[in-house]
């Protein structure tokens, strides 16, 4: 212990109870201390502390630490030099603009400037969607930096590495364990399935349901046995999840059983000169064998359809949509047209809508978008959009913006839901669609229609991130801001100007 | 012209910086212009008349017609940021009348001030009355010092172990008594004592150390006459009686040089802002400290930017280890160069690396020397030229070439920024030495004359 520290320790109780240990030192310092008059114990102690303290401060020498951290390896790529532009994009740009900046940078063979790495890593910590594009521009410096801060662990060792540590599966939160399972499904589907199988015997109902749901990633017929076994699980949610997954596998025993229940009800008659007529009947009576396949006999209270329709609906929603195409020889659009003339229209349309929500078939989505959907059904126009490949969506987006005659959906909702479903690397809108959509949006806003649509201030800025260069001017200019009903958008128009300007600068790296 | 980071560093607080960023749309500025002397613009606010905003580049000095009490206000910051980001939007190149007028009036004010200063300098003082006033104040301070001594003796008599349980008022009252005695330096010592008591492991030692240093000061105050004259000044100012500008100028320790701004720190205590600007003379190699105070906001007349050079004459406060200084004349635009590179004459001059401390051993020798001159320094300038920031156990350390590590006092955000810039490779760090820790203020790559990093968040 150094002399000052031992003097302090011996002063803890106070000089009146215990005389302090007077420091005995050699050399000049010792001589100086010995010259302190000791007539007042307290004063002498404080003087000694002053002498020792001053010398300690003057003689301070920091401790040696054996191993320093390894320095970062030399950058393989040049840094993007547009610091000011990137700083403001990372500080308050929309997420999609940040992703665009990262992707453009990666395409140009550049990496993030060092000084922006902490900011960028923070953005990635908050947004999982941003990570794939961010990881491409971190460079060696960024990976080195991320390795030193636990909250940036997501960026170490490539995509999703941190979610693959076994520790997470053993001790993580439910959310982390789900991420772990999904990541593992992508690498080793069989191993993930084994983990779920083990967990089904030991975990609670909430966990079991969540883990079964994770099998949706990379689902194959190999998962059938585990899912079949789950049809008898104690938890109703787990049973239903398993049934839903099985229904999306056309070759599964479950899907075939369901189709088997339906086959006798579907009749095809060849009629002279009128081609083939296809008709459908609802089941006449409840078959108790259905119970094992989660079909319920009693219909829920307040349901507008009848008992037979209720049984039919439950079977229809669990039959693969491809079965209908094969059995009837009709394409999805023809199926929908046929159903609308059927006696069991509601059961069919609602059953198919639920089937589509689970099976996400592109042709069926397009067919559904062609008819007017039952309101409050399980499927909204936006759910359908999300089942389409991004490039097919814009036509329907334009249609929504244009046709929305009933004005039932707020403009901001249309824009937001359309954008939200698009992945970060989705292509820009095509120039023709973009110019048209902007023109119509502007007309509707100028007519005062969006006067109380506050969310629109954010939605328009988001939309600016999806425009092709050809439509920049259309969105940035020509706003009648003097109009009272447009005035609230002034701030947003300024933001749009900034975002489009930044996007223009991003075009030329 | 400054870069975005440097401009944001001028912001009085975070909310102003944020508000300024919201004004970066050229559409908000019906008129924008600049020339070599000034930047100007009109910003459409909520009223009908746009705000008129001017920046004199050399200061930079800001002026805005808005009612904000922040300085510089968001409009001024936004105007400068806009120029840095989108110069093409600045289409006007002849100063409008209101710009012209303000610049002229400012010039005039500066001249008047100088004139007035010249007059007061020559005003004959009444030396006898002044000596009396001084003796009276010193008496009061010495009384305070004796009080403090008795109080501390009492503390050690009853034991340090009692201290952590003392209420806040215990310390506040003791400090207030010393403020009444016009010994604000001693009062600050008591506040330091309070924070030493609650400083965690090893607090006993830090507490006794603070008390010991205070004891040396109170005793020195009582035997002033026996001390060398220069040390007397140190005792007086450490106890809280700083010298007037006139006294400093009269002492006449003047150094004309090209002063490089090495680092700037800001601290706030009960709405009183303290700014320390650390300078190094390119020719003299001397360190200098400019100390300024501002009440209510981070508002200071002169603006300094690390990495820039000011060519002017400093006058040092008399001291056994002279460090604090003031300008003989406030430096004007032409005396300020944006960097060494722009300052042709100084190209030959050894830069900030003129005294190279590549390890803690040699760097701390300068600290020991300064403390040997006078032992009451609270902070001293320190440059380590081969320094690696290290993050370990949730703390920041600075590692030298020999693997010795000193803890740094710095915010997490600042730390990560610095860490990203160095990548585990050595750079030069300048900062304030706080006894056993370093508060880094600026970092420099290799031979660069511009800092790559400066402190953003002060951990007050």
XYZ file of C-alpha atoms in Angstrom, chain A residues 98-456:
359
model
C -29.733 4.779 -45.628
C -30.031 1.376 -47.251
C -29.738 2.945 -50.694
C -26.604 4.816 -49.633
C -25.044 1.551 -48.396
C -25.959 -0.334 -51.552
C -24.674 2.387 -53.886
C -21.460 2.534 -51.861
C -21.010 -1.222 -52.093
C -21.681 -1.174 -55.832
C -19.016 1.509 -56.276
C -16.492 -0.612 -54.366
C -16.276 1.765 -51.407
C -16.711 1.386 -47.697
C -18.054 3.636 -44.960
C -15.714 6.410 -43.795
C -14.223 5.436 -40.434
C -15.726 8.351 -38.584
C -19.242 7.299 -39.528
C -18.893 3.693 -38.430
C -20.275 4.127 -34.891
C -23.298 5.971 -36.213
C -23.928 3.374 -38.922
C -23.529 0.479 -36.486
C -26.081 2.138 -34.200
C -28.520 2.424 -37.125
C -28.028 -1.275 -37.800
C -28.532 -2.150 -34.158
C -31.952 -0.529 -34.250
C -33.046 -1.851 -37.626
C -32.650 -5.474 -38.626
C -33.828 -4.637 -42.151
C -30.840 -2.350 -42.627
C -28.221 -4.932 -41.697
C -27.714 -6.837 -44.963
C -26.801 -3.662 -46.859
C -24.804 -2.235 -43.937
C -22.662 -5.339 -43.552
C -21.409 -4.914 -47.122
C -19.863 -1.500 -46.451
C -18.437 -1.881 -42.938
C -15.062 -2.866 -44.298
C -12.361 -4.371 -42.100
C -12.341 -1.332 -39.844
C -16.075 -1.663 -39.220
C -15.857 -5.346 -38.362
C -12.927 -4.658 -36.078
C -14.889 -1.927 -34.321
C -18.065 -3.972 -33.998
C -16.115 -6.753 -32.292
C -15.334 -4.422 -29.388
C -18.874 -3.446 -28.500
C -21.334 -6.112 -27.429
C -24.319 -4.257 -28.803
C -22.795 -4.389 -32.283
C -22.210 -8.148 -32.159
C -24.673 -8.597 -35.030
C -22.021 -7.201 -37.370
C -19.240 -9.583 -36.414
C -18.291 -12.550 -38.569
C -20.794 -12.096 -41.352
C -24.566 -12.198 -41.577
C -26.469 -13.374 -38.555
C -23.519 -15.023 -36.846
C -24.516 -13.866 -33.418
C -27.932 -15.477 -33.690
C -26.218 -18.830 -34.214
C -24.493 -19.175 -30.894
C -25.826 -22.169 -28.970
C -25.798 -20.048 -25.885
C -28.660 -18.009 -27.295
C -30.757 -21.143 -27.740
C -30.027 -22.295 -24.196
C -30.406 -19.018 -22.340
C -31.824 -16.368 -24.696
C -35.194 -14.657 -24.580
C -38.045 -16.095 -26.625
C -37.409 -13.533 -29.370
C -33.722 -14.376 -29.535
C -34.456 -18.091 -29.605
C -36.861 -17.592 -32.485
C -34.223 -15.654 -34.421
C -31.794 -18.421 -33.651
C -34.141 -21.087 -34.961
C -34.937 -19.192 -38.150
C -31.229 -18.615 -38.820
C -30.489 -22.272 -38.147
C -33.364 -23.366 -40.429
C -31.627 -21.562 -43.271
C -28.344 -23.376 -42.674
C -29.369 -26.731 -41.347
C -33.107 -27.376 -41.491
C -32.884 -30.885 -40.032
C -30.913 -29.780 -36.981
C -33.395 -27.005 -36.292
C -36.238 -29.511 -36.577
C -34.553 -31.762 -34.012
C -34.272 -28.853 -31.581
C -37.977 -28.110 -32.003
C -38.841 -31.786 -31.524
C -36.923 -31.853 -28.238
C -38.470 -28.585 -27.138
C -42.025 -29.835 -27.746
C -41.693 -32.195 -24.803
C -40.345 -29.673 -22.334
C -41.376 -26.109 -23.199
C -44.514 -24.121 -22.367
C -47.445 -23.586 -24.723
C -46.298 -20.147 -25.870
C -42.816 -21.412 -26.721
C -44.141 -24.524 -28.484
C -46.372 -22.425 -30.721
C -43.572 -19.993 -31.503
C -41.106 -22.765 -32.352
C -43.555 -24.627 -34.603
C -44.151 -21.327 -36.402
C -40.397 -21.094 -37.063
C -40.597 -24.238 -39.169
C -42.342 -22.100 -41.805
C -38.834 -21.073 -42.849
C -37.567 -23.702 -45.256
C -40.660 -25.889 -44.740
C -40.509 -29.256 -46.586
C -42.286 -32.569 -46.507
C -39.576 -33.743 -44.106
C -41.251 -31.680 -41.416
C -44.487 -33.576 -41.842
C -44.059 -36.108 -39.019
C -43.291 -33.519 -36.409
C -46.199 -31.348 -37.524
C -48.617 -34.314 -37.607
C -47.582 -35.153 -34.069
C -48.282 -31.578 -33.051
C -51.914 -31.906 -34.221
C -52.518 -33.588 -30.863
C -50.617 -31.013 -28.846
C -52.237 -29.711 -25.669
C -52.128 -26.142 -26.911
C -54.807 -25.141 -29.380
C -52.563 -22.449 -30.889
C -49.803 -24.979 -31.471
C -52.287 -27.414 -33.103
C -53.661 -24.730 -35.378
C -50.209 -23.527 -36.382
C -49.187 -27.070 -37.272
C -52.367 -27.568 -39.296
C -51.798 -24.324 -41.169
C -48.233 -25.292 -42.076
C -49.343 -28.762 -43.199
C -51.994 -27.236 -45.435
C -49.305 -25.383 -47.352
C -47.599 -28.687 -48.223
C -49.745 -30.139 -51.054
C -48.148 -33.596 -50.625
C -48.680 -33.833 -46.904
C -50.975 -36.540 -45.572
C -52.975 -33.819 -43.843
C -53.549 -31.817 -47.025
C -54.516 -34.974 -48.844
C -56.966 -35.991 -46.134
C -58.559 -32.550 -46.337
C -58.780 -32.826 -50.113
C -60.260 -36.262 -49.609
C -63.071 -34.760 -47.492
C -63.782 -32.312 -50.283
C -63.624 -34.634 -53.310
C -67.069 -36.231 -52.900
C -68.633 -32.782 -52.604
C -67.295 -31.462 -55.916
C -69.213 -32.660 -58.980
C -68.347 -32.213 -62.571
C -71.058 -32.854 -65.187
C -70.576 -32.848 -68.904
C -73.611 -31.251 -70.457
C -74.482 -31.376 -74.073
C -73.494 -28.136 -75.884
C -72.780 -26.404 -72.586
C -69.408 -27.853 -71.798
C -68.643 -28.997 -68.289
C -70.562 -27.715 -65.290
C -68.876 -27.887 -61.962
C -70.874 -27.721 -58.775
C -70.102 -27.928 -55.110
C -72.168 -29.119 -52.167
C -71.515 -28.500 -48.503
C -71.222 -31.555 -46.251
C -74.634 -32.829 -45.193
C -73.479 -34.066 -41.794
C -70.469 -33.705 -39.502
C -68.058 -36.615 -39.611
C -66.487 -37.175 -36.161
C -63.302 -38.364 -37.838
C -62.722 -34.750 -38.883
C -62.095 -33.769 -35.299
C -58.614 -35.235 -35.421
C -57.895 -32.787 -38.232
C -59.037 -29.820 -36.156
C -62.377 -29.301 -37.832
C -64.892 -28.086 -35.280
C -68.517 -29.119 -35.246
C -70.091 -26.195 -33.432
C -69.925 -22.916 -35.276
C -68.802 -19.843 -33.325
C -71.530 -17.612 -31.984
C -72.462 -14.709 -34.208
C -71.051 -16.212 -37.385
C -73.322 -15.268 -40.255
C -72.901 -18.505 -42.236
C -74.857 -21.646 -41.509
C -73.616 -24.840 -39.932
C -72.933 -26.660 -43.198
C -71.161 -23.628 -44.629
C -69.036 -23.498 -41.480
C -67.867 -27.094 -41.991
C -67.182 -26.427 -45.650
C -65.225 -23.250 -44.881
C -62.965 -25.102 -42.455
C -62.154 -27.783 -45.008
C -61.617 -25.279 -47.847
C -59.124 -23.173 -45.933
C -56.911 -26.218 -45.331
C -56.894 -27.619 -48.849
C -54.001 -26.576 -51.091
C -55.175 -24.005 -53.619
C -53.445 -26.015 -56.342
C -55.938 -28.818 -55.696
C -58.771 -26.650 -57.093
C -56.862 -25.836 -60.231
C -56.121 -29.522 -60.796
C -59.657 -30.740 -60.056
C -61.612 -28.095 -61.949
C -59.172 -27.293 -64.750
C -59.817 -23.612 -64.070
C -57.195 -20.950 -63.368
C -57.469 -18.896 -60.150
C -59.395 -16.035 -61.786
C -61.898 -18.504 -63.234
C -62.194 -20.219 -59.874
C -63.065 -16.909 -58.193
C -65.646 -16.093 -60.879
C -67.183 -19.566 -60.473
C -67.295 -19.250 -56.683
C -69.166 -15.994 -56.858
C -72.011 -17.790 -58.628
C -71.969 -20.729 -56.240
C -74.524 -21.364 -53.490
C -71.642 -21.575 -51.032
C -70.003 -18.334 -52.103
C -69.093 -17.051 -48.632
C -67.604 -20.298 -47.399
C -65.575 -20.653 -50.579
C -64.246 -17.074 -50.815
C -63.406 -16.779 -47.154
C -61.852 -20.233 -47.083
C -59.713 -19.419 -50.092
C -58.747 -16.071 -48.645
C -57.417 -17.809 -45.546
C -55.743 -20.450 -47.646
C -54.052 -17.722 -49.687
C -52.922 -15.939 -46.512
C -51.074 -19.128 -45.545
C -50.016 -20.355 -48.984
C -49.157 -16.990 -50.615
C -49.616 -17.987 -54.267
C -48.804 -15.235 -56.767
C -51.495 -16.238 -59.314
C -54.144 -16.336 -56.630
C -53.052 -12.948 -55.281
C -53.443 -11.420 -58.723
C -56.839 -13.055 -59.119
C -58.001 -11.767 -55.741
C -56.790 -8.270 -56.610
C -59.080 -8.455 -59.661
C -62.265 -8.846 -57.594
C -63.577 -6.715 -54.792
C -62.647 -8.372 -51.555
C -65.056 -9.006 -48.753
C -64.507 -6.221 -46.201
C -63.134 -7.250 -42.812
C -62.008 -10.527 -44.292
C -58.761 -12.222 -43.366
C -57.110 -10.820 -46.454
C -56.626 -7.118 -47.199
C -55.465 -5.779 -50.477
C -52.119 -5.044 -48.812
C -51.662 -8.625 -47.621
C -52.218 -9.679 -51.196
C -49.678 -7.150 -52.437
C -47.083 -8.631 -50.131
C -47.505 -12.052 -51.688
C -46.557 -10.595 -55.089
C -42.997 -10.164 -56.278
C -42.004 -6.482 -55.765
C -41.974 -5.657 -59.476
C -45.588 -6.756 -59.902
C -46.839 -4.644 -57.038
C -46.548 -1.160 -58.481
C -49.412 -1.557 -60.947
C -51.755 -2.360 -58.100
C -50.345 0.470 -56.054
C -51.118 2.863 -58.894
C -54.580 1.375 -59.157
C -55.180 1.904 -55.446
C -54.033 5.501 -55.635
C -56.182 6.113 -58.692
C -59.335 4.079 -58.120
C -59.862 4.579 -54.493
C -63.190 6.200 -55.346
C -64.862 5.289 -52.131
C -61.988 7.108 -50.392
C -62.237 4.521 -47.684
C -58.511 4.192 -47.255
C -56.375 7.187 -46.320
C -53.718 8.128 -48.862
C -51.020 7.738 -46.251
C -52.205 4.199 -45.490
C -51.975 3.252 -49.154
C -48.461 4.681 -49.468
C -47.232 3.348 -46.125
C -48.560 -0.172 -46.489
C -47.244 -0.422 -50.024
C -43.780 0.722 -48.964
C -43.650 -1.236 -45.733
C -44.064 -4.533 -47.533
C -41.201 -3.872 -49.924
C -37.779 -5.255 -49.057
C -34.944 -2.740 -48.673
C -33.358 -3.802 -51.950
C -36.597 -3.603 -53.944
C -36.158 -1.831 -57.284
C -37.393 1.747 -57.703
C -40.832 2.348 -59.181
C -40.818 2.383 -62.966
C -40.755 5.938 -64.348
C -44.198 5.681 -65.966
C -45.924 4.444 -62.807
C -44.023 6.878 -60.579
C -44.841 9.965 -62.621
C -48.474 8.978 -62.807
C -48.790 8.098 -59.126
C -47.172 11.366 -58.051
C -49.448 13.332 -60.374
C -52.582 11.755 -58.959
C -51.426 12.027 -55.342
C -50.715 15.680 -55.879
C -54.096 16.272 -57.482
C -55.863 14.610 -54.596
C -53.864 16.546 -52.024
C -54.435 19.837 -53.830
C -58.141 19.153 -53.925
C -58.018 19.172 -50.127
C -58.758 15.492 -49.819
C -55.838 14.742 -47.521
C -56.327 17.743 -45.314
C -56.511 15.796 -42.075
C -54.182 12.991 -43.134
C -51.316 13.920 -40.810
C -49.383 10.746 -41.435
C -48.999 11.782 -45.067
